[in-house]
């Protein structure tokens, strides 16, 4: 533990795969501040709104502090010692392995684990137990990118680097809303545009996201039709003789069969499939060929039943134009998680083997067995994520150990996942938080250390390995993930009569890393030249970094040699296939999912920072105004989204950012924040046949207006927001509609919004009331029109409004939340606080939506500024908006230019 | 020769009727006013501010001498009418003078009730009705330290508050379980009581007054709570504020129909076609009123009939009242009783001493209590009076300003 009483520690941000360096300040065992690390090559000191808010997410009240075990499903879990907990699991695992074989147990782990954690879990499954049943949430995230790279370039290695953004003449961004999902990289694009105004950006996205809105060319294709687009672009390049025949000849193979496949893929054909213009396809192809072109892509390509094909047909374009292996060019897969890359490197997935080795290759298996000192490692592909939960449901896998991930929120087809977890004989959950959706299903909870408390390494999107360092000690009895796995391995070894101590001799994360480095010797990702000491001394390094190297490689394949049998890259032949579900009469709409600017994944971490809720305070489904109109639904009304697997009730947001016929629901809200469990109640678990990645980005649905006239809205400043949210979560499903969250400001508040078709029962209201401190013992204010079903209560603390609960209807909630979070003096408002008025009483104006989270600037103030003639620079200097993380700059620009257009039109 | 209008009584009802009459038909009558009190009509509801020292008695004056002169109204003040001779159409006063009338307006008001208990006749036992009572109480407060107010109704509380303001120790003895029970529900009464208690007034609720002790003047009051032993409260001044009775002696003696009050029809005419009656002395459609708003309503209608342009009818009033105690805003209007189709809206703000209750029947407002804040009072009174359908207003009703 490197933590002293106070000081600063350099580490890496725990969110996306950009892998920004952070400086963590700590004092008296607590993290006090987080800032960007100016020396880190991923971000040079910049952080996004999420990274900047890290100190606000470290609530300890919902941390898991002690192992807990329940003897049987009906009983409550009780706190136990580590010995008792791990022996209990070892007993159960050993029993299952002895009776039903090693494949009756499984591990479901996470791209947020550090490489060392990953390494130990992988070795535990494949080396000690002898099962390949170890898969991770990276399966939901990056596995199509892996399969796409391997199918074409021969290895799972993103060939480009961040610096290529500074050299590219054309950026081809597909299935990625970088402005929201990878903001710090997007800042770099903005910088590049400023320096080189002729930089062209093409964005392929069904939605007009912030990223798309700023593109020179936005191809708003029908969801899931990327392969048709990429094939047609290559068709155009062939027809116009813009391919690089020299490169194709020298460095690739398999172009002829591809040419045959492409002959029918005319831009006119693709225009029909993709629902865009053929001319735009031609233009995109020409810009792409001119180059240097850097492709940046993410879940829009990966989360698909044709994800591998989407990835590989995009790589085809790079190979055919020679846009690879040189500055500013290459297919660059952006990573969603901080260490999906590290997990892939150690082989921590059901179809991978250590250091990019092949599971089906006997020589590779032998190498690994030898490295580990075991007789053999299993050859049969293990259960990948969806298969794993299907197997739990069928009873073929009996015991599952889940670490650092939250499948009861993040997996598609939640009905299946929850049934599987309920059916499993033993569910172990190793996590830092006790309140996540999956915890409800856990028979054993193991308290893990989390970010800021752990030592290890992560690899970011550009193959750069950075250190993650501990600033403070973990609370309670929480331990590092790799340590827990080692301790368990020793105990299980005894049960199985295998030498766990010999296989898992580690006393530090550094020792694990050293062993991992050794497994990479001679492989494409050789990092035998790296050690903690080297990283300490020379900073984060890119792989490969073999022994004796002075530095890693910025770019791969610069010589045109590829890690395939022939040394040539392979063209991938694939035709367009429709998504697993196509719209029907019953479900005529296409549902797509994605990210918000200020939330990450299932909000386990970001959901604890009140300010991160302000940009999108309430779960909404975005749909086209005409689709709303034909269903007779108003903007902002509650709707029921129905699909073949489930339904979800939430508010409708009308916007032509989405195409007619498309729906968009962000992925973040799960059962902790939304009744019905979030968008994964609707998503489909069908997966890509090569990558096994499920099609989280495409499902069919229908939307209908719902009449839920009985509203309940409660909000207030509570002593412990985490505990309040945890108390509200189990109540959500008792309403037809319910969502809870936080609201930022000087006095952050907890909010519950709910509605029912019939009057809300009093005992349920009372349960909600308790969470918000009602009935108030002091400072109370109440209004009751019982027979009409209206009632309102408020609690004041001195001159501040601390909490309100509105029953029956919720007019006025907008200005009430502002009064609470701003700490406004409400003494003068008296009981008018409870007036059901859309307009705030004198002296209590609503601030509306917050645009800039860093400096707490409402959109309304920005609009006033623009009205007064301020441009972007002036807005930034007067209001400070867009001067923190910069995530709101695209939106600011859009507002400024909209104003300019109006002025011109006028 | 103008018709002669004689007005007996010169309280607020009489004064208001004359004001209306002079506005509609000045000079139509030859007017004589006979009043027992030695001063012209004054605003009786402002006696409490006078008692509390917040107003002077001069400020109570409704009309100056100049107004009476201008309208040729003769005032006979300090004279008590002793008989109505309906045959010769004359009024006899206590100086033996007879004043003839063509039209008579009775506005004899009401008298305070005196409890028939031992010691009720002692010196220092007062009622609270007119300027003389008020001045007597003020004088007592300057000399004596302790007062007991019997009666926790509107007047009792105003008296208690005024005496307390003048520095006396004050106990309020009330026979009902809560104060102002005719205008307030228990919750509202509790708010009012707490406010008065915070000023140092003590309350004895659900308590009978058994006797007043003293040699020549009052020294103490014996009271008894149900089921408890009698206790004695020291008192130098005892104010009885236990209600009023319509003063119908004159009318009754003249053979007019009296049933608790002088019975009038919707034009305020008694059973004698030459005699009208207005104010607290009348009984209209079975109701005797003790609050100021109904008096004003009657005065307005009666004046039109006196003026010979009678087109209005009096159909009864919504009872609404303000408690006039500085710093304690209390408004009560309409019907607050529970009934099958009745529903209530209630607002409580204990921190600010506010309690508001609105009583609805179907889609109409029928009654309301506002304590601590009377915002919207006049609109509520209108809604109650007009029986207007509320519709969407129901949602915001409590918050009207």
Coordinates of N, CA and C in Angstrom, one line a residue, chain A residues 779-788 790 796 809 811 830-832 834-836, chain B residues 343-352 354 356 373 375 394-396 398-399 401:
Chain A
X779 N -40.0 22.2 10.8 CA -39.9 22.9 9.5 C -40.9 22.4 8.5
X780 N -41.9 21.6 8.9 CA -42.8 21.0 8.0 C -43.8 22.0 7.5
X781 N -44.4 21.6 6.3 CA -45.4 22.4 5.6 C -46.2 21.4 4.8
X782 N -47.5 21.4 5.0 CA -48.3 20.4 4.3 C -49.6 20.9 3.6
X783 N -50.0 20.3 2.5 CA -51.2 20.7 1.9 C -51.9 19.4 1.5
X784 N -53.2 19.3 1.8 CA -53.8 18.0 1.6 C -55.2 18.2 1.0
X785 N -55.5 17.6 -0.1 CA -56.8 17.6 -0.7 C -57.1 16.2 -0.9
X786 N -57.3 15.5 0.2 CA -57.3 14.0 0.1 C -58.3 13.5 -0.9
X787 N -59.6 14.0 -0.9 CA -60.6 13.4 -1.7 C -60.3 13.6 -3.2
X788 N -59.5 14.6 -3.5 CA -59.1 14.8 -4.9 C -57.8 14.0 -5.2
X790 N -54.9 14.8 -4.0 CA -53.7 15.7 -4.0 C -53.2 15.9 -2.6
X796 N -38.5 22.3 5.6 CA -37.6 23.4 5.5 C -36.5 23.3 6.6
X809 N -50.3 15.2 -8.5 CA -49.8 15.9 -9.7 C -48.5 16.6 -9.3
X811 N -47.0 19.6 -10.8 CA -46.8 20.9 -11.4 C -45.8 21.7 -10.4
X830 N -43.2 31.4 2.0 CA -44.2 30.8 2.9 C -44.8 29.6 2.3
X831 N -46.1 29.4 2.4 CA -46.7 28.2 2.0 C -46.9 28.2 0.5
X832 N -46.6 29.3 -0.2 CA -46.8 29.3 -1.7 C -45.8 28.3 -2.3
X834 N -45.9 25.4 -1.9 CA -46.6 24.2 -2.3 C -47.6 24.5 -3.4
X835 N -47.6 25.7 -3.9 CA -48.6 26.1 -4.9 C -48.4 25.3 -6.2
X836 N -49.4 24.6 -6.7 CA -49.2 23.8 -7.9 C -49.2 24.7 -9.2
Chain B
X343 N -66.0 17.9 1.5 CA -64.5 17.5 1.5 C -63.7 18.7 1.9
X344 N -62.6 18.4 2.5 CA -61.7 19.5 2.9 C -60.4 19.6 2.3
X345 N -59.9 20.8 2.0 CA -58.5 21.0 1.7 C -57.9 21.6 2.9
X346 N -56.7 21.1 3.3 CA -56.1 21.6 4.5 C -54.6 21.9 4.2
X347 N -54.2 23.1 4.7 CA -52.8 23.5 4.6 C -52.3 23.8 6.0
X348 N -51.1 23.2 6.3 CA -50.6 23.5 7.6 C -49.1 24.0 7.5
X349 N -48.8 25.1 8.1 CA -47.5 25.6 8.2 C -47.2 26.0 9.6
X350 N -46.9 25.0 10.5 CA -46.8 25.3 11.9 C -45.6 26.3 12.2
X351 N -44.6 26.2 11.4 CA -43.4 27.2 11.6 C -43.9 28.6 11.6
X352 N -44.8 28.9 10.6 CA -45.3 30.3 10.5 C -46.6 30.5 11.1
X354 N -49.4 29.0 10.5 CA -50.5 29.1 9.5 C -51.3 27.8 9.4
X356 N -54.8 26.6 7.2 CA -55.9 27.0 6.2 C -56.7 25.8 5.9
X373 N -52.7 33.8 8.1 CA -52.5 34.4 6.8 C -53.9 34.4 6.1
X375 N -54.6 35.5 3.1 CA -54.5 35.8 1.6 C -55.7 35.1 0.9
X394 N -59.9 24.3 -8.5 CA -59.8 23.5 -7.3 C -58.3 23.3 -6.9
X395 N -57.5 23.0 -8.0 CA -56.1 22.6 -7.7 C -55.4 23.7 -7.1
X396 N -55.7 25.0 -7.5 CA -54.9 26.1 -7.0 C -55.7 26.9 -5.8
X398 N -56.3 26.7 -2.7 CA -55.7 27.0 -1.5 C -54.7 28.1 -1.6
X399 N -54.2 28.3 -2.8 CA -53.1 29.2 -2.9 C -53.4 30.6 -3.5
X401 N -54.3 34.4 -4.0 CA -53.8 35.6 -3.3 C -54.6 36.8 -3.5

